[in-house]
XYZ file of N, CA, C and O in Angstrom:
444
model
N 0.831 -1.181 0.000
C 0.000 0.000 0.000
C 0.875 1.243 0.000
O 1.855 1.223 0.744
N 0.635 2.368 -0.774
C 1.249 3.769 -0.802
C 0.491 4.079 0.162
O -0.502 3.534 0.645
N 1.329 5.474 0.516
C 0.603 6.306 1.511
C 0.662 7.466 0.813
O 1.717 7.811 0.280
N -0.516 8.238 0.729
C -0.826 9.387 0.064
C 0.242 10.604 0.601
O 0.763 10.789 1.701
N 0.316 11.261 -0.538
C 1.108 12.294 0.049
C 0.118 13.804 -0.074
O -1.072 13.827 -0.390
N 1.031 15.079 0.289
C -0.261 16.368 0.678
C 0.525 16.589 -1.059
O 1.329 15.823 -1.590
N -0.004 17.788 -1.583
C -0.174 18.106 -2.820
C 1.543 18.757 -2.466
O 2.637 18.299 -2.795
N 1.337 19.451 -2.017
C 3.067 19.881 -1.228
C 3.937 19.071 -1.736
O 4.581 19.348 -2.747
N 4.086 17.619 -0.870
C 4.891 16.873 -1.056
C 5.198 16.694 -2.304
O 6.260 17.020 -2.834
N 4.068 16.051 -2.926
C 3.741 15.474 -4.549
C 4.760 16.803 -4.979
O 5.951 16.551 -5.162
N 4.208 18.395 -5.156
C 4.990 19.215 -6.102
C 7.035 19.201 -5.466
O 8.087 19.368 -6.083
N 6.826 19.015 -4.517
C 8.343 18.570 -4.131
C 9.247 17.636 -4.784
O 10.287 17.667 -5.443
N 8.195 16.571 -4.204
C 9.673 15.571 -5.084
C 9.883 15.233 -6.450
O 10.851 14.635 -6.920
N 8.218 15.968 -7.434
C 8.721 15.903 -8.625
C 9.752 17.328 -9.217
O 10.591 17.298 -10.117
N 9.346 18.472 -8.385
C 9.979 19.514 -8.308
C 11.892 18.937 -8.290
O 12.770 19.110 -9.135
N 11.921 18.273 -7.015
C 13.432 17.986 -6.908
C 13.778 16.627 -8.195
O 14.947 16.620 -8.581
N 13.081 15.822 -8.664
C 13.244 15.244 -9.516
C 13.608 15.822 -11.472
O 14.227 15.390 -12.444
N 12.833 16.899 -11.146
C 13.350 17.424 -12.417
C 14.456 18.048 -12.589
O 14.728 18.486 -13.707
N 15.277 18.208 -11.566
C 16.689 19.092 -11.933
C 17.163 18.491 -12.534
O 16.993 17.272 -12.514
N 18.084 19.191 -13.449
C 18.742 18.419 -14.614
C 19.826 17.892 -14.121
O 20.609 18.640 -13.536
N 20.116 16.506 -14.241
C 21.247 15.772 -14.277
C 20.836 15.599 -12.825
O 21.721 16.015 -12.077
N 19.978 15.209 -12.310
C 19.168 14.349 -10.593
C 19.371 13.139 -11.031
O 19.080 12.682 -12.136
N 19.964 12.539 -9.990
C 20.075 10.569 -9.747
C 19.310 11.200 -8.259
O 19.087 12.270 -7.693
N 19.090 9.652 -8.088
C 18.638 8.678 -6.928
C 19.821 9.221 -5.627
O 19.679 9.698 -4.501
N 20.782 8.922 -6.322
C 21.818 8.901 -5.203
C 22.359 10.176 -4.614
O 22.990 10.199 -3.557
N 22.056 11.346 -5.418
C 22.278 12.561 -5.246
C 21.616 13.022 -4.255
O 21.931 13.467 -3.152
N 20.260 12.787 -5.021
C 18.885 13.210 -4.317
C 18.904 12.183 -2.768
O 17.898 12.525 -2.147
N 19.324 11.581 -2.326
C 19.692 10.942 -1.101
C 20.601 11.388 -0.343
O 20.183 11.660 0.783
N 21.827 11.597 -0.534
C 22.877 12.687 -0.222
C 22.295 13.829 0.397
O 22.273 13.916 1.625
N 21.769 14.810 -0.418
C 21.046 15.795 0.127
C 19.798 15.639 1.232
O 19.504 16.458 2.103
N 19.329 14.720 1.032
C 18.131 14.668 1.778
C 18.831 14.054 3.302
O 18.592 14.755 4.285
N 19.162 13.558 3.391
C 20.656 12.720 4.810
C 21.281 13.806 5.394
O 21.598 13.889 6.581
N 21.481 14.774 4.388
C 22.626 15.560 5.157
C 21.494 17.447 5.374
O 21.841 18.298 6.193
N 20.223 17.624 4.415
C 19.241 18.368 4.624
C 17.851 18.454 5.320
O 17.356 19.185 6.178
N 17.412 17.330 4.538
C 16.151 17.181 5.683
C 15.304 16.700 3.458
O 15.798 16.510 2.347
N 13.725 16.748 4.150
C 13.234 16.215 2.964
C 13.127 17.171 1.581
O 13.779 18.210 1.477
N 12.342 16.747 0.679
C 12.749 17.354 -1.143
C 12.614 18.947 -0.256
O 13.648 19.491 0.132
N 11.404 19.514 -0.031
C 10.930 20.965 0.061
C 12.237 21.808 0.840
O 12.590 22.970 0.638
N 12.917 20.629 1.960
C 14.539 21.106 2.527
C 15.145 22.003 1.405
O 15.392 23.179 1.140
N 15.241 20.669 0.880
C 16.928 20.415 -0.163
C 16.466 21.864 -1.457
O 17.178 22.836 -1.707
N 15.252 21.586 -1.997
C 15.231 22.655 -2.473
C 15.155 24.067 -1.979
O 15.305 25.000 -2.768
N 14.890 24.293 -0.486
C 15.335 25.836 -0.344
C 16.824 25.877 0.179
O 17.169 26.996 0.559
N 17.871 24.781 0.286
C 19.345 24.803 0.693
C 19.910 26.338 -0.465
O 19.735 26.766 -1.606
N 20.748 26.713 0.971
C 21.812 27.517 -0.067
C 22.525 26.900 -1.047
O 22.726 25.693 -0.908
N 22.988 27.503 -2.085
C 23.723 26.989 -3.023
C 25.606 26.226 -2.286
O 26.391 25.386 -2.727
N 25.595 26.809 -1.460
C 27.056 26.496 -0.926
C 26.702 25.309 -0.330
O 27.396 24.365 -0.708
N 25.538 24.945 0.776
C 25.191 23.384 1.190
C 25.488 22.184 -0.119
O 25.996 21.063 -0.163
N 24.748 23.292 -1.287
C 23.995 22.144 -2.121
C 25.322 21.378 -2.859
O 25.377 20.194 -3.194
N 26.288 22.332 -2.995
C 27.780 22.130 -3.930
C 28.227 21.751 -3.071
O 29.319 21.989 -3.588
N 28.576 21.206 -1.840
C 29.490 20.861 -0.805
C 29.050 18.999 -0.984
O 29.799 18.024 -0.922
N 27.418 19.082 -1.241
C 26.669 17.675 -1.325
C 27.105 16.706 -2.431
O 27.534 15.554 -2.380
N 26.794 17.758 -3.703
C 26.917 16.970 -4.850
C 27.729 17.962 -6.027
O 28.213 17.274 -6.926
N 27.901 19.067 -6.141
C 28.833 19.348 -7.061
C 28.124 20.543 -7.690
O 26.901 20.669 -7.746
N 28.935 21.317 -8.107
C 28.101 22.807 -8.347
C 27.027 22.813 -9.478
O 26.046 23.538 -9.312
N 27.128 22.065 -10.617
C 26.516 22.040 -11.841
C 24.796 21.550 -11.146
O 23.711 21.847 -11.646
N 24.994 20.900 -10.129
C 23.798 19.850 -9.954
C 23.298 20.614 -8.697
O 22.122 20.365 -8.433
N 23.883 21.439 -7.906
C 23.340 22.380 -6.926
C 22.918 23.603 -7.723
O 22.185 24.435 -7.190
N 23.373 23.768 -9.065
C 22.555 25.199 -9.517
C 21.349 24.843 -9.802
O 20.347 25.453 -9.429
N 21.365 23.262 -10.868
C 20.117 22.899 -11.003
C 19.308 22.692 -9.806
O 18.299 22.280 -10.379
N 19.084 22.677 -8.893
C 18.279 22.038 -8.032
C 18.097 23.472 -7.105
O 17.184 23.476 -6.280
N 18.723 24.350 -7.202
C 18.418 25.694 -7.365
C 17.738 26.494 -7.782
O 17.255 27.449 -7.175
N 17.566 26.091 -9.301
C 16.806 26.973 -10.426
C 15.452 25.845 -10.124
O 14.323 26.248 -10.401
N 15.579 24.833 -9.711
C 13.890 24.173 -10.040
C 13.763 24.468 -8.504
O 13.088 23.631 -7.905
N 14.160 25.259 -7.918
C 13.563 25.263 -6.564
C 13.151 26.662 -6.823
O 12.371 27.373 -6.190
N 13.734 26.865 -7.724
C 13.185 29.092 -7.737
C 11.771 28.836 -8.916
O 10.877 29.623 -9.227
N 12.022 27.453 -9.358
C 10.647 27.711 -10.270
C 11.306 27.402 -11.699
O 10.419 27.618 -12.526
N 12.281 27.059 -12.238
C 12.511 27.282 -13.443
C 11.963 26.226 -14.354
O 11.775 26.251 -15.571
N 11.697 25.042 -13.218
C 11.007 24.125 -14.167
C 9.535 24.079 -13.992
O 8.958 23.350 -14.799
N 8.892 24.613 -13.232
C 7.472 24.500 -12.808
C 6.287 24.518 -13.892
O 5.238 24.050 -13.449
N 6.254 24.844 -14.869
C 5.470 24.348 -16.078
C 5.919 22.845 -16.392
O 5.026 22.153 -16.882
N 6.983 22.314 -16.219
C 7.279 20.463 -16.844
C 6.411 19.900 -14.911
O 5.941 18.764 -14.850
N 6.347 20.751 -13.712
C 6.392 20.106 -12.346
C 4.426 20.178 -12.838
O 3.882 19.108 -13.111
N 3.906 21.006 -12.866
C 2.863 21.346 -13.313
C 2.011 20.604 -13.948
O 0.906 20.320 -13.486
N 2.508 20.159 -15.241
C 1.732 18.988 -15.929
C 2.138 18.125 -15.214
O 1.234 17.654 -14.524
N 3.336 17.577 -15.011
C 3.411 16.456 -14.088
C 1.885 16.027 -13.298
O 0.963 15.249 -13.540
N 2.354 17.408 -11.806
C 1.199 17.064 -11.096
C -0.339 17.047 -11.232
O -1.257 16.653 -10.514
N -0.240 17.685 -12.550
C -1.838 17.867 -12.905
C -2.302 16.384 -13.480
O -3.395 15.968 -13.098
N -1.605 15.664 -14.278
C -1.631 14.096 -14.702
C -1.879 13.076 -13.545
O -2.726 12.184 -13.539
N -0.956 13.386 -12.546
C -1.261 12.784 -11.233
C -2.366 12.916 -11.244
O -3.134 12.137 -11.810
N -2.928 14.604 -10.209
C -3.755 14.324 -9.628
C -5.441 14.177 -10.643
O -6.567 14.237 -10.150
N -5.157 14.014 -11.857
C -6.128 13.973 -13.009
C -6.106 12.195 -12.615
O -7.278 11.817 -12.629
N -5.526 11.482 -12.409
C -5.508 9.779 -12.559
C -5.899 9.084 -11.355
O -4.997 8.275 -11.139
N -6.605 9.008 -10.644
C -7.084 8.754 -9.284
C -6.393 7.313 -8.690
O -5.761 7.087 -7.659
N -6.706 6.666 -9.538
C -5.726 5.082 -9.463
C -3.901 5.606 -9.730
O -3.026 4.788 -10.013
N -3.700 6.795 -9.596
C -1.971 6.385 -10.024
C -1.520 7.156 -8.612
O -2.154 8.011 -7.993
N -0.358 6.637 -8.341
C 0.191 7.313 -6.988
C 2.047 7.524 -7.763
O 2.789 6.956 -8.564
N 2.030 8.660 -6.899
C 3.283 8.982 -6.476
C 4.613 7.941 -5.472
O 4.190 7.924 -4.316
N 5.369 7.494 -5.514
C 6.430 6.958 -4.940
C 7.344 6.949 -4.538
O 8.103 6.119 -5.037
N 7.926 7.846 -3.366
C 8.642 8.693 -3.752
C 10.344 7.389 -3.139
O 10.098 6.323 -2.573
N 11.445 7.720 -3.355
C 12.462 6.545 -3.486
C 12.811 6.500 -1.644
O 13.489 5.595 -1.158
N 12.298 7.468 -0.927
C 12.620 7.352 0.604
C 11.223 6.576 1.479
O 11.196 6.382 2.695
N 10.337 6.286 0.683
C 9.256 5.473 1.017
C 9.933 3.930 1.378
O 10.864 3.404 0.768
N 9.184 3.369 2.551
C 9.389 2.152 2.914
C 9.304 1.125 2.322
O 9.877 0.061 2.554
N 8.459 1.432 1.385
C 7.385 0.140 0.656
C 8.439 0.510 -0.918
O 8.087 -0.057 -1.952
N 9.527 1.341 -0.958
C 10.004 1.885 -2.640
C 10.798 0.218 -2.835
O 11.558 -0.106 -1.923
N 10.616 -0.708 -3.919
C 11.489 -1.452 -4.008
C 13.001 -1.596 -3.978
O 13.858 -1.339 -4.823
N 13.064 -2.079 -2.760
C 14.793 -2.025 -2.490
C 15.861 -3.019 -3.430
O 17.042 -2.711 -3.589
N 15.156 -4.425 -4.099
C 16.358 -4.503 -5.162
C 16.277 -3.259 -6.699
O 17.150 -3.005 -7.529
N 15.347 -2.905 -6.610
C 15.213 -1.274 -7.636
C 16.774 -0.921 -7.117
O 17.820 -1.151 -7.724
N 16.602 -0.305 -5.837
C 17.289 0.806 -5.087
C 18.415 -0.087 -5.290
O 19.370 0.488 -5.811
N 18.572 -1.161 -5.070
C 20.039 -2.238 -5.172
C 20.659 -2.267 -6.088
O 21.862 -2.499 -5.964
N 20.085 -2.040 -7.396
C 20.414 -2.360 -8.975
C 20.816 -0.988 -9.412
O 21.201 -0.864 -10.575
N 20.765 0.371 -8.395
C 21.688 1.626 -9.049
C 20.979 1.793 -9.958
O 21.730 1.176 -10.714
N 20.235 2.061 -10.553
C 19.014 2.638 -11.636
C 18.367 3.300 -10.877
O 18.127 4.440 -11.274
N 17.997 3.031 -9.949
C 16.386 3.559 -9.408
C 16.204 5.111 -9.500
O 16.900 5.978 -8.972
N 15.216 5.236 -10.213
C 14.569 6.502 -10.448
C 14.043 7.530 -8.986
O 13.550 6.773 -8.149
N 14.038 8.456 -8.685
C 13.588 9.073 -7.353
C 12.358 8.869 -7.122
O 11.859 8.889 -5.997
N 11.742 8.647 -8.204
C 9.931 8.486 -7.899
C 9.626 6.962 -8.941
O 10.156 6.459 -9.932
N 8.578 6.669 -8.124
C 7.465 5.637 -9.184
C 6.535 6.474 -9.437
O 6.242 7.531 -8.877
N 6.005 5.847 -10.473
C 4.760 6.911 -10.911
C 3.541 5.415 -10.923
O 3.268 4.852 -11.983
N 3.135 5.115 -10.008
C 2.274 3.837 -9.715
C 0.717 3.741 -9.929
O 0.123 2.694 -9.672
């Protein structure tokens, strides 16, 4: 079973999922050493480059100021348009851990 998330959350972690050049493992890094997505995206830029490297702290910068929020937008509007589909996000209990084992794993399911 998923557990629903608030509309918040949902625009968060696809928010932190769209920065360009986001892994799994990045987006974990930050969240360990920040707190959760809505954290990591208001971190200063100096936290964020200390985490993972400047190119990938600007991005996650600019989609935290909004730069991607028309691609976060349809996103969440598809969501919450699909009543049967849930969000997943990769720090969920229930996220498949040989996924997470096999180094692919995407930050979200889209379920």
């Amino acid at each position: 079973m998923v557990e629903s998330m608030t509309a918040e959350e949902s625009w968060a972690w696809v928010t932190l999922a769209s920065a360009k050049g986001m892994t799994a493992g990045a987006a974990l890094r930050m969240m360990k050493s920040i707190g959760l997505p809505e954290e990591v995206l208001r971190a200063d830029l100096t936290t964020l480059s200390r985490l993972v490297g400047m190119p990938l702290a600007q991005a996650v910068r600019a989609a935290g100021a909004g730069a991607n929020d028309a691609e976060v937008e349809r996103a969440v509007s598809w969501l919450n348009e699909q009543p049967q589909t849930q969000l997943l996000p990769i720090a969920a209990p229930n996220y498949p851990m040989m996924l997470i084992q096999s180094g692919f794993a995407p930050l979200v399911l889209w379920l």
